[in-house]
């Protein structure tokens, strides 16, 4: 049940559908009082979404509706959506209105063997909202997926994890120092532990690895990531995503220090080499 206060300020808000998450969005939630943000985040009554997109075929199996949350503290150097880092850049929506939007797509998603994906930002930084949204999606009979950096996996109980049909883990690095180098100095122990917990629970996973020349293209590190993914025994698919510059304008508009402004996308040979490392472990690579 939503609080009266939350309902009164937010029922009229619908998250605007985006052509893609690459649209820059800022300050959509700055008029929400701080105390309300805190209580709503704690209860999951309210979530902050950057946007939602329909018709995605790359964020899980089949055709997907994707909701993009705001808030992330990883600050990856290659992030193409830095406007999702700040909660107040998102549009505040009640859990009720989010579920209603999802309900509109339920039949179509089932017909197209698709589903609902919660991405971000880091969705589990709004873990109560995420858990309630996934539970509602399962009640609607919709396949569910989360795209996560894995750091806050311990915020979901085993029961709540059972409402998520697929965890798409954006793996930044396996070596702790490399993980700190790619992110804002973040330790990856919680990420590793979350992966191992998912494996113990036999929860299906996809692994994603962004290939950035000069930052994440070391063969030994790729090998470590691939071997770790394979060792889990639940990774159904691994993907090597080539770095691109589609998010550069966001870094510039937001006045952030973008260290990769001169970095070119990886060559097709480099992509093939990285993909080959994953393949050699026996993983299904796409
Ligand atoms: S975890 Fe994702 S959203 Fe967060 S900074 Fe990294 S790439 Fe961006």
Short mmCIF file of C-alpha atoms and ligand atoms in Angstrom, two decimals:
data_model
loop_
_atom_site.label_atom_id
_atom_site.label_comp_id
_atom_site.label_asym_id
_atom_site.label_seq_id
_atom_site.Cartn_x
_atom_site.Cartn_y
_atom_site.Cartn_z
CA UNK A 1 0.00 0.00 0.00
CA UNK A 2 1.38 3.40 -0.98
CA UNK A 3 1.51 6.22 1.50
CA UNK A 4 -1.03 9.05 1.07
CA UNK A 5 1.78 11.55 0.68
CA UNK A 6 3.47 9.57 -2.05
CA UNK A 7 0.18 9.11 -3.89
CA UNK A 8 -0.72 12.77 -3.67
CA UNK A 9 2.43 14.03 -5.32
CA UNK A 10 3.07 11.32 -7.80
CA UNK A 11 -0.04 9.68 -9.16
CA UNK A 12 -0.15 12.00 -12.14
CA UNK A 13 3.38 11.16 -13.23
CA UNK A 14 4.09 8.70 -15.98
CA UNK A 15 7.58 7.96 -17.11
CA UNK A 16 7.99 9.37 -20.60
CA UNK A 17 8.80 6.69 -23.14
CA UNK A 18 12.21 7.26 -24.67
CA UNK A 19 13.45 6.49 -28.15
CA UNK A 20 16.47 5.08 -26.38
CA UNK A 21 18.26 5.46 -23.02
CA UNK A 22 20.81 7.64 -24.81
CA UNK A 23 18.51 10.65 -24.39
CA UNK A 24 19.95 13.05 -21.82
CA UNK A 25 17.52 13.56 -18.94
CA UNK A 26 18.24 15.72 -15.89
CA UNK A 27 16.46 17.13 -12.85
CA UNK A 28 13.12 15.40 -13.39
CA UNK A 29 12.76 14.64 -9.69
CA UNK A 30 14.21 17.66 -7.94
CA UNK A 31 10.83 18.88 -6.66
CA UNK A 32 10.34 15.78 -4.49
CA UNK A 33 11.13 16.57 -0.84
CA UNK A 34 14.22 14.84 0.57
CA UNK A 35 12.36 13.20 3.47
CA UNK A 36 9.82 11.74 1.06
CA UNK A 37 12.57 10.39 -1.15
CA UNK A 38 14.15 8.60 1.80
CA UNK A 39 10.95 7.01 3.09
CA UNK A 40 9.74 6.06 -0.36
CA UNK A 41 13.03 4.48 -1.35
CA UNK A 42 13.01 2.48 1.89
CA UNK A 43 9.49 1.19 1.28
CA UNK A 44 9.56 0.90 -2.51
CA UNK A 45 6.43 3.05 -2.72
CA UNK A 46 8.25 5.31 -5.15
CA UNK A 47 10.89 4.65 -7.77
CA UNK A 48 12.96 7.01 -9.87
CA UNK A 49 13.13 6.07 -13.54
CA UNK A 50 15.24 7.70 -16.23
CA UNK A 51 12.91 6.38 -18.96
CA UNK A 52 11.33 3.27 -20.31
CA UNK A 53 11.65 1.82 -23.76
CA UNK A 54 9.57 -0.74 -25.62
CA UNK A 55 10.52 -3.18 -28.32
CA UNK A 56 14.08 -3.88 -27.12
CA UNK A 57 15.58 -7.11 -28.40
CA UNK A 58 18.93 -6.80 -26.64
CA UNK A 59 17.96 -6.65 -22.96
CA UNK A 60 16.93 -10.24 -22.43
CA UNK A 61 15.14 -12.93 -24.45
CA UNK A 62 12.43 -11.93 -26.92
CA UNK A 63 10.96 -8.45 -27.16
CA UNK A 64 11.30 -6.45 -23.94
CA UNK A 65 9.86 -3.50 -22.14
CA UNK A 66 12.79 -1.93 -20.30
CA UNK A 67 12.59 0.47 -17.37
CA UNK A 68 15.81 2.41 -16.74
CA UNK A 69 16.33 3.40 -13.13
CA UNK A 70 18.43 6.28 -11.91
CA UNK A 71 21.16 6.08 -9.25
CA UNK A 72 24.49 4.32 -9.58
CA UNK A 73 27.68 4.74 -7.61
CA UNK A 74 30.02 2.69 -9.84
CA UNK A 75 30.86 5.66 -12.10
CA UNK A 76 32.38 3.38 -14.74
CA UNK A 77 34.77 5.25 -16.98
CA UNK A 78 32.99 3.92 -20.06
CA UNK A 79 29.43 4.51 -18.83
CA UNK A 80 27.25 5.76 -21.68
CA UNK A 81 24.44 6.91 -19.39
CA UNK A 82 26.04 9.11 -16.70
CA UNK A 83 22.76 11.01 -16.35
CA UNK A 84 21.44 7.88 -14.60
CA UNK A 85 23.98 8.24 -11.77
CA UNK A 86 21.90 10.79 -9.86
CA UNK A 87 18.56 9.83 -8.36
CA UNK A 88 17.01 13.25 -8.91
CA UNK A 89 17.52 13.02 -12.67
CA UNK A 90 14.83 10.34 -12.71
CA UNK A 91 11.10 10.82 -12.91
CA UNK A 92 9.46 9.73 -9.64
CA UNK A 93 6.72 7.13 -10.17
CA UNK A 94 4.63 5.23 -7.70
CA UNK A 95 4.85 1.47 -7.67
CA UNK A 96 1.15 1.48 -8.57
CA UNK A 97 1.57 3.53 -11.73
CA UNK A 98 4.64 1.52 -12.76
CA UNK A 99 2.68 -1.72 -12.44
CA UNK A 100 -0.20 -0.23 -14.42
CA UNK A 101 2.15 0.68 -17.24
CA UNK A 102 3.51 -2.85 -17.19
CA UNK A 103 0.01 -4.33 -17.21
CA UNK A 104 -0.69 -2.64 -20.57
CA UNK A 105 2.09 -4.65 -22.19
CA UNK A 106 1.55 -7.97 -20.41
CA UNK A 107 -0.41 -9.77 -23.14
CA UNK A 108 1.81 -8.54 -25.98
CA UNK A 109 5.00 -9.49 -24.17
CA UNK A 110 3.75 -13.01 -23.57
CA UNK A 111 2.72 -13.40 -27.22
CA UNK A 112 6.20 -12.28 -28.34
CA UNK A 113 7.98 -14.52 -25.82
CA UNK A 114 9.45 -11.37 -24.36
CA UNK A 115 9.28 -9.79 -20.98
CA UNK A 116 10.19 -6.98 -18.65
CA UNK A 117 13.74 -5.87 -17.89
CA UNK A 118 14.79 -3.50 -15.13
CA UNK A 119 18.03 -1.75 -15.97
CA UNK A 120 19.76 1.47 -15.07
CA UNK A 121 21.72 3.04 -13.46
CA UNK A 122 21.91 0.33 -10.84
CA UNK A 123 18.39 -1.02 -10.18
CA UNK A 124 19.28 -2.59 -6.85
CA UNK A 125 20.08 0.81 -5.36
CA UNK A 126 16.26 1.03 -5.34
CA UNK A 127 15.94 -2.56 -4.20
CA UNK A 128 12.49 -2.32 -2.56
CA UNK A 129 10.95 -0.78 -5.66
CA UNK A 130 12.70 -3.39 -7.81
CA UNK A 131 11.51 -6.29 -5.65
CA UNK A 132 7.91 -5.06 -5.70
CA UNK A 133 7.99 -4.47 -9.44
CA UNK A 134 9.35 -7.95 -10.15
CA UNK A 135 6.76 -9.55 -7.87
CA UNK A 136 4.01 -7.68 -9.73
CA UNK A 137 5.43 -8.70 -13.11
CA UNK A 138 5.42 -12.34 -12.06
CA UNK A 139 1.80 -11.98 -10.91
CA UNK A 140 1.06 -10.74 -14.45
CA UNK A 141 2.82 -13.82 -15.85
CA UNK A 142 5.63 -11.80 -17.43
CA UNK A 143 9.22 -13.04 -17.85
CA UNK A 144 11.54 -10.85 -15.79
CA UNK A 145 15.17 -9.84 -16.11
CA UNK A 146 17.49 -7.43 -14.35
CA UNK A 147 20.61 -5.77 -15.72
CA UNK A 148 22.86 -5.13 -12.75
CA UNK A 149 26.45 -4.51 -11.76
CA UNK A 150 25.82 -7.02 -8.96
CA UNK A 151 27.16 -4.96 -6.07
CA UNK A 152 23.89 -4.82 -4.16
CA UNK A 153 22.70 -8.37 -4.72
CA UNK A 154 22.54 -8.92 -0.97
CA UNK A 155 19.64 -6.48 -0.81
CA UNK A 156 17.37 -9.15 -2.31
CA UNK A 157 16.32 -12.23 -0.38
CA UNK A 158 16.40 -15.66 -1.98
CA UNK A 159 12.63 -15.42 -2.23
CA UNK A 160 12.84 -12.11 -4.05
CA UNK A 161 15.49 -13.47 -6.39
CA UNK A 162 13.07 -16.20 -7.40
CA UNK A 163 10.90 -13.47 -8.99
CA UNK A 164 13.76 -12.67 -11.39
CA UNK A 165 13.97 -15.16 -14.25
CA UNK A 166 17.28 -13.89 -15.59
CA UNK A 167 20.14 -11.89 -14.08
CA UNK A 168 22.21 -10.07 -16.69
CA UNK A 169 25.46 -9.33 -14.89
CA UNK A 170 27.50 -6.45 -16.26
CA UNK A 171 30.91 -7.72 -15.20
CA UNK A 172 33.44 -4.91 -15.07
CA UNK A 173 36.47 -6.94 -14.08
CA UNK A 174 37.54 -9.99 -12.07
CA UNK A 175 40.79 -8.70 -10.60
CA UNK A 176 39.92 -6.34 -7.72
CA UNK A 177 42.47 -3.71 -8.74
CA UNK A 178 41.22 -3.72 -12.32
CA UNK A 179 37.67 -3.35 -11.02
CA UNK A 180 38.74 -0.31 -9.06
CA UNK A 181 40.46 1.08 -12.12
CA UNK A 182 37.35 0.75 -14.31
CA UNK A 183 34.97 2.09 -11.66
CA UNK A 184 35.29 4.86 -9.09
CA UNK A 185 37.57 2.68 -6.95
CA UNK A 186 34.82 0.17 -6.10
CA UNK A 187 35.74 -3.23 -4.64
CA UNK A 188 34.20 -6.17 -6.51
CA UNK A 189 34.02 -8.68 -3.64
CA UNK A 190 30.24 -8.20 -3.28
CA UNK A 191 29.84 -8.75 -7.03
CA UNK A 192 31.77 -12.02 -6.94
CA UNK A 193 29.80 -13.18 -3.90
CA UNK A 194 26.48 -12.34 -5.58
CA UNK A 195 27.44 -14.37 -8.65
CA UNK A 196 28.39 -17.31 -6.45
CA UNK A 197 25.11 -17.02 -4.57
CA UNK A 198 23.14 -17.03 -7.83
CA UNK A 199 25.05 -20.11 -8.91
CA UNK A 200 24.25 -21.88 -5.64
CA UNK A 201 20.57 -21.01 -6.16
CA UNK A 202 20.75 -22.23 -9.80
CA UNK A 203 19.51 -18.89 -11.08
CA UNK A 204 20.05 -18.34 -14.82
CA UNK A 205 22.54 -15.63 -15.75
CA UNK A 206 23.95 -13.82 -18.75
CA UNK A 207 27.36 -12.22 -18.52
CA UNK A 208 28.25 -8.96 -20.26
CA UNK A 209 31.71 -7.54 -20.67
CA UNK A 210 32.46 -4.17 -22.26
CA UNK A 211 35.61 -4.19 -24.36
CA UNK A 212 37.44 -0.87 -24.15
CA UNK A 213 40.81 -0.48 -25.89
CA UNK A 214 43.51 0.30 -23.35
CA UNK A 215 41.20 -0.26 -20.37
CA UNK A 216 39.52 -3.69 -20.47
CA UNK A 217 41.30 -5.44 -23.34
CA UNK A 218 44.01 -7.28 -21.43
CA UNK A 219 43.87 -10.95 -22.47
CA UNK A 220 44.71 -12.29 -19.00
CA UNK A 221 41.94 -10.28 -17.39
CA UNK A 222 39.42 -11.33 -20.03
CA UNK A 223 40.50 -14.91 -19.39
CA UNK A 224 39.87 -14.49 -15.66
CA UNK A 225 36.40 -13.09 -16.28
CA UNK A 226 35.55 -15.85 -18.76
CA UNK A 227 36.81 -18.64 -16.51
CA UNK A 228 34.89 -17.24 -13.57
CA UNK A 229 31.70 -17.04 -15.65
CA UNK A 230 32.12 -20.60 -16.84
CA UNK A 231 32.86 -21.88 -13.34
CA UNK A 232 29.47 -20.69 -12.11
CA UNK A 233 27.65 -23.26 -14.23
CA UNK A 234 24.56 -21.06 -14.66
CA UNK A 235 25.74 -18.58 -17.30
CA UNK A 236 23.63 -19.29 -20.37
CA UNK A 237 25.18 -16.63 -22.54
CA UNK A 238 28.20 -14.34 -22.57
CA UNK A 239 28.39 -11.16 -24.59
CA UNK A 240 31.36 -8.96 -25.47
CA UNK A 241 30.06 -5.43 -25.97
CA UNK A 242 32.29 -3.10 -27.98
CA UNK A 243 32.91 0.29 -26.40
CA UNK A 244 31.33 3.22 -28.28
CA UNK A 245 31.14 6.97 -27.95
CA UNK A 246 27.34 7.42 -27.96
CA UNK A 247 27.40 8.68 -24.40
CA UNK A 248 30.24 11.20 -24.79
CA UNK A 249 27.92 14.17 -25.20
CA UNK A 250 26.31 13.36 -21.86
CA UNK A 251 29.64 13.52 -20.04
CA UNK A 252 30.32 16.86 -21.68
CA UNK A 253 26.85 18.30 -20.98
CA UNK A 254 27.04 17.18 -17.35
CA UNK A 255 30.51 18.70 -16.92
CA UNK A 256 32.05 15.35 -15.97
CA UNK A 257 35.67 14.38 -16.52
CA UNK A 258 35.52 11.89 -19.39
CA UNK A 259 38.85 10.09 -19.60
CA UNK A 260 37.94 8.10 -22.72
CA UNK A 261 37.17 10.97 -25.08
CA UNK A 262 40.04 9.98 -27.36
CA UNK A 263 39.44 6.22 -27.17
CA UNK A 264 38.27 4.56 -30.37
CA UNK A 265 35.92 1.56 -30.46
CA UNK A 266 37.75 -1.78 -30.51
CA UNK A 267 38.69 -3.21 -33.89
CA UNK A 268 36.82 -6.21 -35.23
CA UNK A 269 40.00 -8.24 -34.67
CA UNK A 270 40.08 -7.21 -31.00
CA UNK A 271 36.41 -8.11 -30.59
CA UNK A 272 37.02 -11.48 -32.22
CA UNK A 273 40.01 -12.09 -29.93
CA UNK A 274 38.04 -11.30 -26.77
CA UNK A 275 35.06 -13.32 -27.96
CA UNK A 276 37.41 -16.22 -28.70
CA UNK A 277 38.68 -16.18 -25.12
CA UNK A 278 35.13 -16.52 -23.81
CA UNK A 279 34.32 -19.20 -26.38
CA UNK A 280 37.38 -21.24 -25.44
CA UNK A 281 36.00 -21.78 -21.94
CA UNK A 282 32.95 -23.46 -23.42
CA UNK A 283 30.57 -20.59 -22.78
CA UNK A 284 27.82 -19.82 -25.28
CA UNK A 285 28.98 -16.48 -26.72
CA UNK A 286 26.86 -14.17 -28.83
S1 LIG B 1 27.34 0.22 -13.50
FE1 LIG B 1 26.32 0.75 -15.45
S2 LIG B 1 25.12 2.60 -15.01
FE2 LIG B 1 26.60 2.35 -13.34
S3 LIG B 1 28.33 3.63 -13.94
FE3 LIG B 1 28.74 1.51 -14.65
S4 LIG B 1 28.01 1.43 -16.77
FE4 LIG B 1 27.10 3.26 -15.80
#
